[in-house]
mmCIF file of C-alpha atoms and ligand atoms in Angstrom:
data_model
loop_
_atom_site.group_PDB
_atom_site.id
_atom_site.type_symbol
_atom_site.label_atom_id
_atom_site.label_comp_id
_atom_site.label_asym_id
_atom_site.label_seq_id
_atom_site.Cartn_x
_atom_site.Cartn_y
_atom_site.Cartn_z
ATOM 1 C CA UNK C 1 202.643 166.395 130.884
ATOM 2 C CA UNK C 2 200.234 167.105 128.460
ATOM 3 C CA UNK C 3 197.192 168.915 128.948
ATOM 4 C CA UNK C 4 194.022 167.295 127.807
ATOM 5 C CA UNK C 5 190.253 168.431 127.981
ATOM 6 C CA UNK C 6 188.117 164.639 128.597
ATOM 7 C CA UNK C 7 184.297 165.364 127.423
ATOM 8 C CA UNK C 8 181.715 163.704 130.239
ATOM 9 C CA UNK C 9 179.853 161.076 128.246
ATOM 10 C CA UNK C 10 176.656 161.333 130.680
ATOM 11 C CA UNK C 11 174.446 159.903 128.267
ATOM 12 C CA UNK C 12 171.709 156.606 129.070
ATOM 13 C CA UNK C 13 172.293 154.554 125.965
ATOM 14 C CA UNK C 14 174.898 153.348 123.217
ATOM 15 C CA UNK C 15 172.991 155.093 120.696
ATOM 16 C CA UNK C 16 173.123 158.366 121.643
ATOM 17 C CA UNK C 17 176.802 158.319 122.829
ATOM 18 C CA UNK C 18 178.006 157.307 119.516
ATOM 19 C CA UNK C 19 175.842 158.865 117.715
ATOM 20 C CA UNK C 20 177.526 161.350 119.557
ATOM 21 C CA UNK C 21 181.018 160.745 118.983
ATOM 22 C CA UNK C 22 180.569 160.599 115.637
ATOM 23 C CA UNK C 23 180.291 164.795 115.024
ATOM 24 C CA UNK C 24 183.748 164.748 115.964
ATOM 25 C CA UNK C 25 185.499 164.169 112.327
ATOM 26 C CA UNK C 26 188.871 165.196 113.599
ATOM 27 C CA UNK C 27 190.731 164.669 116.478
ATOM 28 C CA UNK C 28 189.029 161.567 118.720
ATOM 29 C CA UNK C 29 188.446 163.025 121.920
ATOM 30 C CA UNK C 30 189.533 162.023 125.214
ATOM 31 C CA UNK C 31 185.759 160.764 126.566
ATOM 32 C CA UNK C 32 184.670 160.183 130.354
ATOM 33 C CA UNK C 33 182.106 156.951 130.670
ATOM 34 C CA UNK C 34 180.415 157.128 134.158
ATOM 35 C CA UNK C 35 178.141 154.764 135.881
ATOM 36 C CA UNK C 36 175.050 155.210 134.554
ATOM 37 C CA UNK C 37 176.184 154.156 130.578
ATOM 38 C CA UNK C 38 178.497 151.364 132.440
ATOM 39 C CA UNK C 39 175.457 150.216 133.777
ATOM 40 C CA UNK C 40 173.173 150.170 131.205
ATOM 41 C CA UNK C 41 175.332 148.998 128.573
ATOM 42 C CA UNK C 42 178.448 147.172 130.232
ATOM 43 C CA UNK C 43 182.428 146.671 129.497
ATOM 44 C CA UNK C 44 181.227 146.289 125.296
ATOM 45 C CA UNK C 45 180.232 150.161 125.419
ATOM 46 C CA UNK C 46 184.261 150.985 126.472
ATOM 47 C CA UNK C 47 185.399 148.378 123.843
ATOM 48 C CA UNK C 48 183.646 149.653 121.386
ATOM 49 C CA UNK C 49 184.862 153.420 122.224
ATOM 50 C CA UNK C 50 188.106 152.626 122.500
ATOM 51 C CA UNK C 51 187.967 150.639 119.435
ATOM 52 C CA UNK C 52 187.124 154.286 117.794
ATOM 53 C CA UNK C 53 190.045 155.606 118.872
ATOM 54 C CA UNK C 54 188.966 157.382 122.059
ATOM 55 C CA UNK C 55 191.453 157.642 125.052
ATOM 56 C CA UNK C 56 189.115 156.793 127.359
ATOM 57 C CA UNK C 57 188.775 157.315 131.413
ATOM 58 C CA UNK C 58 186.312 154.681 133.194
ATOM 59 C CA UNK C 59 184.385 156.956 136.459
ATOM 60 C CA UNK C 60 182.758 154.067 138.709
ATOM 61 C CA UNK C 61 184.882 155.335 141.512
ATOM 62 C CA UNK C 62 185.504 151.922 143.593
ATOM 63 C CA UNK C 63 184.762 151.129 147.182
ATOM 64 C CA UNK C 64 185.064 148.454 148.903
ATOM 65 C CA UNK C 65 187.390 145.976 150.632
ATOM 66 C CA UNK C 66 190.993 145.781 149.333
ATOM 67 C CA UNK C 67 190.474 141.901 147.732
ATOM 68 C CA UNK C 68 187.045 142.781 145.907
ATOM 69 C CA UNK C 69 188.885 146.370 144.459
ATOM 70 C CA UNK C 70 191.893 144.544 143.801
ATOM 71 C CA UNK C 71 189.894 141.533 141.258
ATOM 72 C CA UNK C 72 187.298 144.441 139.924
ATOM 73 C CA UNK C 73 190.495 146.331 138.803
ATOM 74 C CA UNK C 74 191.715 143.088 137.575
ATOM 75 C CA UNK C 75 188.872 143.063 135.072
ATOM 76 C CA UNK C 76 189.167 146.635 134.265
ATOM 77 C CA UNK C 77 192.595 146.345 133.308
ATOM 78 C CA UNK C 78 192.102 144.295 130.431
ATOM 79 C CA UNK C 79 189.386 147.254 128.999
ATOM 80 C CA UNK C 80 192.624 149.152 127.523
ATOM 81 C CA UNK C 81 191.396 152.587 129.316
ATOM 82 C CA UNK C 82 193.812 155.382 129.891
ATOM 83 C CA UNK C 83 192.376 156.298 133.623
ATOM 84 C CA UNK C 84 190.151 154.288 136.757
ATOM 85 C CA UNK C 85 189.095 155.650 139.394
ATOM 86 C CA UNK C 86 188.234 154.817 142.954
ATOM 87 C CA UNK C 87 187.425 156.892 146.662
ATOM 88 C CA UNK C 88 190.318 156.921 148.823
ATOM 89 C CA UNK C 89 188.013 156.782 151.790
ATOM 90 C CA UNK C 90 188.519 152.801 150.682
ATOM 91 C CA UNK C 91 192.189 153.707 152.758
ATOM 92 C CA UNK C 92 196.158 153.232 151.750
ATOM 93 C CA UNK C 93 195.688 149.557 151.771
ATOM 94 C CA UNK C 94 192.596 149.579 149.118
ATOM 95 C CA UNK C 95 194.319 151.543 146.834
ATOM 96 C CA UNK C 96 197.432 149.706 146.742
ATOM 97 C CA UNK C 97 195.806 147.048 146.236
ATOM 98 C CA UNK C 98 193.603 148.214 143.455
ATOM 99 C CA UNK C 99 197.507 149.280 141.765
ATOM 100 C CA UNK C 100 197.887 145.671 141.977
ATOM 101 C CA UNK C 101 194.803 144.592 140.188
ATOM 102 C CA UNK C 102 195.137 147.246 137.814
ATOM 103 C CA UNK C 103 198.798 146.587 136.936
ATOM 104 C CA UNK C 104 199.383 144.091 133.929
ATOM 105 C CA UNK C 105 202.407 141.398 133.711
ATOM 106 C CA UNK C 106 204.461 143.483 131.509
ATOM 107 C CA UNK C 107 204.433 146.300 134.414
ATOM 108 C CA UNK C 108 202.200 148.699 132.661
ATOM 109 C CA UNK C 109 198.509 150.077 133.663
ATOM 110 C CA UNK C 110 196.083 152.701 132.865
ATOM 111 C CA UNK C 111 196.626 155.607 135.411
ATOM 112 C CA UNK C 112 194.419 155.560 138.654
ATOM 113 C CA UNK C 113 193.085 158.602 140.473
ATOM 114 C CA UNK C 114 190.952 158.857 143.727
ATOM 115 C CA UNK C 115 188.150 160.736 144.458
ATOM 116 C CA UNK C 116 189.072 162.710 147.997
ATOM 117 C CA UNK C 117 185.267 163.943 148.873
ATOM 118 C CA UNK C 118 182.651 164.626 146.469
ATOM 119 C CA UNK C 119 181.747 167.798 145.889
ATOM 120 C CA UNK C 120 177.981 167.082 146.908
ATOM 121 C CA UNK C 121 179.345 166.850 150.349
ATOM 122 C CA UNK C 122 179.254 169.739 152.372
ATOM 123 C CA UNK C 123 180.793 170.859 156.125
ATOM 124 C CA UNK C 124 177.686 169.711 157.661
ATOM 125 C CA UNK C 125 177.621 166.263 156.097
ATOM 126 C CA UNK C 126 181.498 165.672 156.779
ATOM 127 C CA UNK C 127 180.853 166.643 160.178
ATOM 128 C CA UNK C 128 177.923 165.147 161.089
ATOM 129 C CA UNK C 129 176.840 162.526 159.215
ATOM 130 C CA UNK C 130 180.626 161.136 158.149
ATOM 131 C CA UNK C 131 181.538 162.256 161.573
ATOM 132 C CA UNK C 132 184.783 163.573 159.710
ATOM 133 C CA UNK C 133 185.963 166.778 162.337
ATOM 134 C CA UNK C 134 188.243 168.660 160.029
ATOM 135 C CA UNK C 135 187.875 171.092 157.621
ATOM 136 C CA UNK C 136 186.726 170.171 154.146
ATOM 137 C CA UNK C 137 190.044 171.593 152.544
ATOM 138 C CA UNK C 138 192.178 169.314 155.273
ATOM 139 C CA UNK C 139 190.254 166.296 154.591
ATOM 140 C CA UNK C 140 190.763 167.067 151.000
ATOM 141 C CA UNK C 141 194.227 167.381 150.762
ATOM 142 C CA UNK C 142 194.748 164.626 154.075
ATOM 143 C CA UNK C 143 193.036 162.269 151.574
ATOM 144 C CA UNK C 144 194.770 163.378 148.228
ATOM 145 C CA UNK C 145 198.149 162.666 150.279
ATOM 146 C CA UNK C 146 196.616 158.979 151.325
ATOM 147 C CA UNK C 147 196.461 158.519 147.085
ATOM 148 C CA UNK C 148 199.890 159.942 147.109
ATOM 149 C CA UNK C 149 201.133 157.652 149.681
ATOM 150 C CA UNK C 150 199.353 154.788 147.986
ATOM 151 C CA UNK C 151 201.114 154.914 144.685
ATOM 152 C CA UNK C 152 198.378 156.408 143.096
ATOM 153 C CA UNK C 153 198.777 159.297 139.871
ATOM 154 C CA UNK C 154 196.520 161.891 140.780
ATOM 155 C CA UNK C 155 193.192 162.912 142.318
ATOM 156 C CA UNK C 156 189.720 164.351 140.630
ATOM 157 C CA UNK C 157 189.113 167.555 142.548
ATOM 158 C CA UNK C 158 187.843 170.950 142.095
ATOM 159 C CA UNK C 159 189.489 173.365 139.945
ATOM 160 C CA UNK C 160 189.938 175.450 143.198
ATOM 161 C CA UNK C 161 191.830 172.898 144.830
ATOM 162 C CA UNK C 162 194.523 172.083 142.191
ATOM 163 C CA UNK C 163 197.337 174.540 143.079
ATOM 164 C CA UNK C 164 197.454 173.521 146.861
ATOM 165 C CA UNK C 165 196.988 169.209 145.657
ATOM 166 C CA UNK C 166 200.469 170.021 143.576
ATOM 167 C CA UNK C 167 202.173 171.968 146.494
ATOM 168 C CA UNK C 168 200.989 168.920 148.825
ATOM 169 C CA UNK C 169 201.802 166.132 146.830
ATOM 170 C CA UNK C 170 204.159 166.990 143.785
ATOM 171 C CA UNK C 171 203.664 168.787 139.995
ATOM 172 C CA UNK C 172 203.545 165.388 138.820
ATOM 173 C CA UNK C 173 200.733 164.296 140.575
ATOM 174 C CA UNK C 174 197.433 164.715 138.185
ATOM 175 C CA UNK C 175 194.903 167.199 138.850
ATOM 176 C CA UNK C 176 191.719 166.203 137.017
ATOM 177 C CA UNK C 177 188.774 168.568 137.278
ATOM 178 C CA UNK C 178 184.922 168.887 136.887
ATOM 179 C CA UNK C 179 182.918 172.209 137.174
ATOM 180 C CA UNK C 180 183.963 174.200 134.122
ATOM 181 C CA UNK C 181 182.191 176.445 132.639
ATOM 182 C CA UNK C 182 183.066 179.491 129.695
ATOM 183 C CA UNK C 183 182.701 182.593 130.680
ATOM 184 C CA UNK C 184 179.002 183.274 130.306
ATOM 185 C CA UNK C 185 177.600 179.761 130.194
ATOM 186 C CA UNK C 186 175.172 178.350 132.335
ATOM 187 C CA UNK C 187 176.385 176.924 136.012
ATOM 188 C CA UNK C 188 173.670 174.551 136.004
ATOM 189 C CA UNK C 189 174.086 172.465 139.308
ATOM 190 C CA UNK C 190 177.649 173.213 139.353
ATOM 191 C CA UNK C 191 178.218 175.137 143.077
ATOM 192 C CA UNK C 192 181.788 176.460 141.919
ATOM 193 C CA UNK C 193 182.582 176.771 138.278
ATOM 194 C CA UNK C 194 185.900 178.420 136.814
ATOM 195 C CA UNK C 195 186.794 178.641 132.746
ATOM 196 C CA UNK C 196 189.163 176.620 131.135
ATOM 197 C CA UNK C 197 191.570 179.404 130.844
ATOM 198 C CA UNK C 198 191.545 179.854 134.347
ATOM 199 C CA UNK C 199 191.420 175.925 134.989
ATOM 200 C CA UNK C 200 194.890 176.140 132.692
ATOM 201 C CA UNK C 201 196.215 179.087 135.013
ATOM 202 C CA UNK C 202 195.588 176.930 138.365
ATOM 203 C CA UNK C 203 197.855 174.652 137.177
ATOM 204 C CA UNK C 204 194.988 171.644 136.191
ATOM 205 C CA UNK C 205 196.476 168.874 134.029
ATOM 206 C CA UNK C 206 193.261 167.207 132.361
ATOM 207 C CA UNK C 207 189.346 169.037 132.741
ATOM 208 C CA UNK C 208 186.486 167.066 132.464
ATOM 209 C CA UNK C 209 183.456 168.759 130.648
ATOM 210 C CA UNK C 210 180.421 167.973 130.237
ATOM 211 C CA UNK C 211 177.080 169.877 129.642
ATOM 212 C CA UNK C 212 178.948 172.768 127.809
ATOM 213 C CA UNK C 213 180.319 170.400 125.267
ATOM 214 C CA UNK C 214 176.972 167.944 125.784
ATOM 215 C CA UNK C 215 174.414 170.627 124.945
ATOM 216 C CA UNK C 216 176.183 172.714 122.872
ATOM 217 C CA UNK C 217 174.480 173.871 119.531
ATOM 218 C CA UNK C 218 177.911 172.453 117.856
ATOM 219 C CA UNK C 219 179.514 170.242 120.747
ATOM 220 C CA UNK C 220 182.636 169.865 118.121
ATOM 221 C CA UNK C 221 183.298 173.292 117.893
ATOM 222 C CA UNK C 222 182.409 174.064 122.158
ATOM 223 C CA UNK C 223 185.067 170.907 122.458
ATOM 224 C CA UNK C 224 187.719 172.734 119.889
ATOM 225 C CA UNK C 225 187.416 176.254 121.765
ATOM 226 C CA UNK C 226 187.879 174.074 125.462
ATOM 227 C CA UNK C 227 191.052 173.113 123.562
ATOM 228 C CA UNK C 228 191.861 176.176 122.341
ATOM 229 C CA UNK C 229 191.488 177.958 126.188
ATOM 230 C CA UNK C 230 192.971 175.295 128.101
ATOM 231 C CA UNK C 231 195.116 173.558 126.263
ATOM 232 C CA UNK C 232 197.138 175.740 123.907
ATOM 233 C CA UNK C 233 200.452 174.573 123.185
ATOM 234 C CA UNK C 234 203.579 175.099 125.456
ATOM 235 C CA UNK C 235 204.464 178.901 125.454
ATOM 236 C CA UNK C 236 201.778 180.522 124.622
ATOM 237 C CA UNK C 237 199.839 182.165 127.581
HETATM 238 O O1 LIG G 1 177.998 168.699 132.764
HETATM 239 P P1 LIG G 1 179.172 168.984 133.678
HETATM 240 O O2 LIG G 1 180.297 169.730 132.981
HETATM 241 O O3 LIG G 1 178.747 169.614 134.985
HETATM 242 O O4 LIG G 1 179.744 167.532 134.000
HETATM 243 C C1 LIG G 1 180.789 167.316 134.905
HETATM 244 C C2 LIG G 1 181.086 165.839 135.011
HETATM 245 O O5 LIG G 1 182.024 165.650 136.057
HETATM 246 C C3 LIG G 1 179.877 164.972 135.346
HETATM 247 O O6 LIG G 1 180.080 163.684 134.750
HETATM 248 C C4 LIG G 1 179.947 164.873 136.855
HETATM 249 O O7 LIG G 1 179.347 163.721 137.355
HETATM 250 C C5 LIG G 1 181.456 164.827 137.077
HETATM 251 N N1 LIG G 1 181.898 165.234 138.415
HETATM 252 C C6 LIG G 1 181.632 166.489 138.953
HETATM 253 N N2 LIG G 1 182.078 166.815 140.206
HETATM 254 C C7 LIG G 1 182.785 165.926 140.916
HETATM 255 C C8 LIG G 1 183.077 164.671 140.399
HETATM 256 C C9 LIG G 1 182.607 164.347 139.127
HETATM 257 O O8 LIG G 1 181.002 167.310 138.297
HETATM 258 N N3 LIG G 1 183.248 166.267 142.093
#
């Protein structure tokens, strides 16, 4: 498996995402779209960046019953992305039958990943508002197994969480993870950051980045040195 840093595309419009995009000359990066650009500019904004030559991985994290998940990811499928997404708190069913929506008639389909509990949740919301009375690292990996069991690829979690989500559910099964930071940069609203180096070191198979790439003074050179620390070729340590 190849290691891969995916840049957070958390912008509001078309303009400003590919304008962008296009102060990367080299290598087309692997680029997150999330809700809010879905929203504003629909499915065209993911043709269009795939039509660039981005691998591309689609965040609007799906819920709802297994029929509706199932045609959405119908629809999805024919977008060409690389990776969907959707919470396994949908259950087993949901998610296998979002596989079947997703999966085209010659067998193949972009990889799909569920998101266990989102890192806005605490303890006190999982126990007492989702009345949820285990730990938040049980429910974590209980739910990352439910993907597992489903057929799914992998899970988004924390950084923190990707050594014990391989031991659970296989080395093959993808860790992708949000909240990194270099060493020295700004947390922002991040709770619990860790470096790409380190993010490499737990074992993480893609990061998602955002803000230090995002803001950066030169986001191509920020995205070349996430490459560099977390991605180096096979070997090298
Ligand atoms: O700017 P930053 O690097 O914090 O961006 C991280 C990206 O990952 C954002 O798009 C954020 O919504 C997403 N994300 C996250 N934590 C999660 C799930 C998704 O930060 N648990």
């Amino acid at each position: 498996m190849k290691k891969d840093v995916i840049i957070a595309c958390d912008f509001a419009g078309r303009e400003q995402t590919l304008s962008f995009l296009d102060r990367f000359s080299g290598r087309k990066p692997f680029v997150k779209i999330g809700m809010e650009l879905f929203y504003a500019e629909g499915p065209q904004i993911v043709r269009e960046i795939r039509r660039r030559g981005h691998p591309v991985f689609l965040d609007l994290k799906l819920h709802d019953i297994p029929n509706t998940v199932k045609k959405a990811m119908s629809v999805l499928r024919d977008l060409d992305v690389e990776i969907c997404n959707l919470h396994a708190a949908g259950t087993v069913r949901m998610m296998e039958a979002a596989l079947e929506g997703l999966t085209r008639s010659d067998g193949t389909r972009p990889k799909l990943i569920a998101v266990t509990q989102l890192t806005s949740t605490d303890e006190t919301a999982l126990r007492e508002e989702l009345w949820i009375d285990h730990p938040m690292r049980d429910t974590v990996m209980h739910y990352a197994r439910s993907a597992k069991k489903a057929g799914l690829d992998g899970v988004v979690c924390s950084p923190l969480e990707a050594k014990s989500v391989h031991e659970a559910c296989g080395a093959d099964f993808l860790t992708v993870t949000p909240g990194i930071r270099f060493a020295g940069g700004e947390a922002g609203d991040q709770k619990r950051v860790m470096t790409p180096s380190d993010a490499r070191a737990q074992g993480c198979d893609y990061i998602v980045v955002g803000r230090p790439i995002t803001a950066a003074a030169d986001p191509a050179e920020a995205y070349e040195r996430c490459l560099r620390e977390f991605a180096k070729p096979d070997g090298e340590t």
